[in-house]
XYZ file of C-alpha atoms in Angstrom:
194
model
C 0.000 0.000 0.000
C 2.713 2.410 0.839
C 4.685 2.109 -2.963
C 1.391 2.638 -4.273
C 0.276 6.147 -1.991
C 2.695 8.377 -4.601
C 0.781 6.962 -7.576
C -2.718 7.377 -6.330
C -1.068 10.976 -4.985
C 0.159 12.032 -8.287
C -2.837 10.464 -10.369
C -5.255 12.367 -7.705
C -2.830 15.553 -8.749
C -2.933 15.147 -12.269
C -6.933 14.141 -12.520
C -7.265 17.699 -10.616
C -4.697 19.806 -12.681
C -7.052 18.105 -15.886
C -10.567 19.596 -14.173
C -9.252 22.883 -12.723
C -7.125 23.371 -16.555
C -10.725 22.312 -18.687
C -12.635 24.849 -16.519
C -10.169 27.055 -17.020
C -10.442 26.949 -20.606
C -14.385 26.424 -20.676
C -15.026 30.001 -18.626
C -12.641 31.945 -21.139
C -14.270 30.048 -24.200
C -17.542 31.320 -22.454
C -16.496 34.954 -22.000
C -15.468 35.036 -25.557
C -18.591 33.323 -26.627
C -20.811 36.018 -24.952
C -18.824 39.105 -26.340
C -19.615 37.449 -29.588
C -23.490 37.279 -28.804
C -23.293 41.175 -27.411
C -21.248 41.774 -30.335
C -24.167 40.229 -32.644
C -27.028 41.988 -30.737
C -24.955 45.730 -31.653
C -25.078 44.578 -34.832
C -28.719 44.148 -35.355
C -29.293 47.116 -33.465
C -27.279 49.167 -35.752
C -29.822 47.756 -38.857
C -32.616 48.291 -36.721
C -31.997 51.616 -36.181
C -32.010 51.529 -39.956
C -35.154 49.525 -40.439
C -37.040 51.839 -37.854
C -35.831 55.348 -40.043
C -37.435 53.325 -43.336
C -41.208 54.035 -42.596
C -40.108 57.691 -41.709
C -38.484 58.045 -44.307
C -40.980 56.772 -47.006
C -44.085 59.032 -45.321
C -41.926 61.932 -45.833
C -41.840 61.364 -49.103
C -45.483 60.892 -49.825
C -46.060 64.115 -47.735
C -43.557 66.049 -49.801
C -43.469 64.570 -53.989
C -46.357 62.422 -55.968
C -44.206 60.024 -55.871
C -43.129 56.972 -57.755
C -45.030 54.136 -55.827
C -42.963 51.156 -56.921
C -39.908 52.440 -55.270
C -41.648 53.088 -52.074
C -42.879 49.517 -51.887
C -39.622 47.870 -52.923
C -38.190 49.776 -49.554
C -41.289 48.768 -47.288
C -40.981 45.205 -48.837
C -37.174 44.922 -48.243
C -37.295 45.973 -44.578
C -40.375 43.199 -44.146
C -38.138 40.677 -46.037
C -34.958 41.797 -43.722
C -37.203 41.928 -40.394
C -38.537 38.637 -41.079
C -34.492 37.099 -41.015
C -33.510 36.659 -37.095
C -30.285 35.023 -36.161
C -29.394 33.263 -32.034
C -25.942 34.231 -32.610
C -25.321 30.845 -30.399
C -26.302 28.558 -32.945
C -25.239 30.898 -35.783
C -24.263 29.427 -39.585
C -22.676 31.090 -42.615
C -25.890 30.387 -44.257
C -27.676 32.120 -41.814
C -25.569 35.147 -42.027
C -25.311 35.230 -45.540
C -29.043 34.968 -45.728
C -29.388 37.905 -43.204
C -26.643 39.950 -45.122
C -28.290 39.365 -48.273
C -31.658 41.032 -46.703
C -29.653 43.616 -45.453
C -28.487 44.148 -48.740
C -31.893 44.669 -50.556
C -32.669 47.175 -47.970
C -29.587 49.075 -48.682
C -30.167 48.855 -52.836
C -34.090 50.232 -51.916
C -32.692 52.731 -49.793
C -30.410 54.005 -52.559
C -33.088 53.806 -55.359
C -35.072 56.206 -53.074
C -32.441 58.336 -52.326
C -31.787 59.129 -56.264
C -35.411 59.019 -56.362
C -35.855 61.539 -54.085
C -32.768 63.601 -55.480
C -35.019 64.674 -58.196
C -37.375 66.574 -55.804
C -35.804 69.816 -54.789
C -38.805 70.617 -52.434
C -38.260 67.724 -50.362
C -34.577 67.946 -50.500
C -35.381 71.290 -49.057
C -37.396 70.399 -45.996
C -35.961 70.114 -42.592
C -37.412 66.888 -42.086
C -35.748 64.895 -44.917
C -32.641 66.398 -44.196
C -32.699 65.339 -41.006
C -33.778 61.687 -41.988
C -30.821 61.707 -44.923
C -28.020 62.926 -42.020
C -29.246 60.347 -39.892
C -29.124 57.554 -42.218
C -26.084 58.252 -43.632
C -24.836 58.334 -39.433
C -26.815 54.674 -39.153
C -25.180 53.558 -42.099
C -21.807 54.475 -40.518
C -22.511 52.044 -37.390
C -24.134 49.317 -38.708
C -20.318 49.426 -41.014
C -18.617 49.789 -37.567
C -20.373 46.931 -35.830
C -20.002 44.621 -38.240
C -15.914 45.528 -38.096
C -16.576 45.199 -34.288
C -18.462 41.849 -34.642
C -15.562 39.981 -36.917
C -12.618 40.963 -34.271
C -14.736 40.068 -31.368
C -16.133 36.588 -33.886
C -11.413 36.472 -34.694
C -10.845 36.395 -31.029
C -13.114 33.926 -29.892
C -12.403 31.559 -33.107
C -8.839 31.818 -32.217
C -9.365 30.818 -28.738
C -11.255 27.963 -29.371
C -9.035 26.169 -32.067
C -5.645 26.722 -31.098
C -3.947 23.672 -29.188
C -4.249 22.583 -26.342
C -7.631 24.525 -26.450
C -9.753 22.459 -28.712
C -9.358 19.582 -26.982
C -11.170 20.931 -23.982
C -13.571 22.844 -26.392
C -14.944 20.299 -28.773
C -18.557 21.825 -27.636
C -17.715 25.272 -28.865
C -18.341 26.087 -32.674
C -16.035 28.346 -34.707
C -18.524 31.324 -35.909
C -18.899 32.376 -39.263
C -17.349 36.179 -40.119
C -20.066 39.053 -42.214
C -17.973 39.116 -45.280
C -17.864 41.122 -48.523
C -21.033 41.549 -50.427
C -19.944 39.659 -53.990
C -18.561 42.252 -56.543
C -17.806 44.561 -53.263
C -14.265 44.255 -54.746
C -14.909 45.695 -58.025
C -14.773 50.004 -57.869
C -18.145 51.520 -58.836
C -18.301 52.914 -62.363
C -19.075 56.979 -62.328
C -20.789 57.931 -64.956
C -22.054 61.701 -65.451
């Protein structure tokens, strides 16, 4: 019994170092794994910020201009489509996101088609109202671009944490997350024509 005490001693040692190391690693893979969710929830408050300036914008428009009525319901039917695309950033896919970022992009091609729309109005370019509605788009536009840059560090962090050795072998439950990417043709420059 005694030559066995320093082997059941050092197994009892090593069996511990193995728990107190895994939770180690599982309540940093967790801390990572909830920045990523808050970092997913600014990110769909950033678009719905957007989505909630759409219906504002649109009834200024039919206040101010007869206007074209196909373009205002191809922005009123792109925010439905985009509200209708929700995401639990725990079980989150690439298709997922590239289903949400391709709703997110029809809003934003809407949004532009009533903007030049609406460029050819000068009296509702004029009013106080719109202007305020165009300064505050172009603003929500800015961060819903800088939560999305926030949301792929945050999404490189955790990913990093969770595959590199001797991590993944005491994270097998945690799945790497998918990063918003490019729109396709984003790398081609825009062609200015006047």
């Amino acid at each position: 019994m005694k030559k066995a005490l320093p082997f059941i001693i050092a197994a009892v040692v090593l069996v511990g170092a193995y728990f107190m190391m895994s939770m180690n690693y599982q309540n940093s893979a967790l801390t990572f794994k909830q920045k990523v969710n808050k970092s997913w929830a600014d990110v769909e408050g950033a678009y719905q910020r957007r989505t909630n300036l759409i219906p504002n914008l649109v009834e200024v428009a039919k206040k101010a201009a007869d206007f074209e009525k196909s373009t205002l319901e191809a922005v009123t039917n792109a925010r439905a489509k985009a509200t209708s695309i929700t995401i639990d950033p725990s079980n989150m896919t690439a298709e997922q996101l590239t289903n949400f970022q391709q709703a997110q992009t029809g809003v934003s091609s809407a949004l532009g088609r009533l903007m030049v729309t609406m460029e050819k109005y000068p009296e509702l370019k004029a009013t106080e109202q719109f202007t305020k509605l165009q300064d505050e788009l172009v603003s929500t536009e800015n961060q819903i671009f800088t939560q999305r840059t926030r949301f792929n560090e945050t999404v490189e962090t955790y990913n990093t944490y969770i595959l590199k050795v001797p991590n993944k072998f005491f994270l097998s439950d945690y799945k790497e997350k998918p990063f918003f990417k490019a729109e396709a043709g984003a790398e081609k420059a825009p062609k200015v024509q006047f």
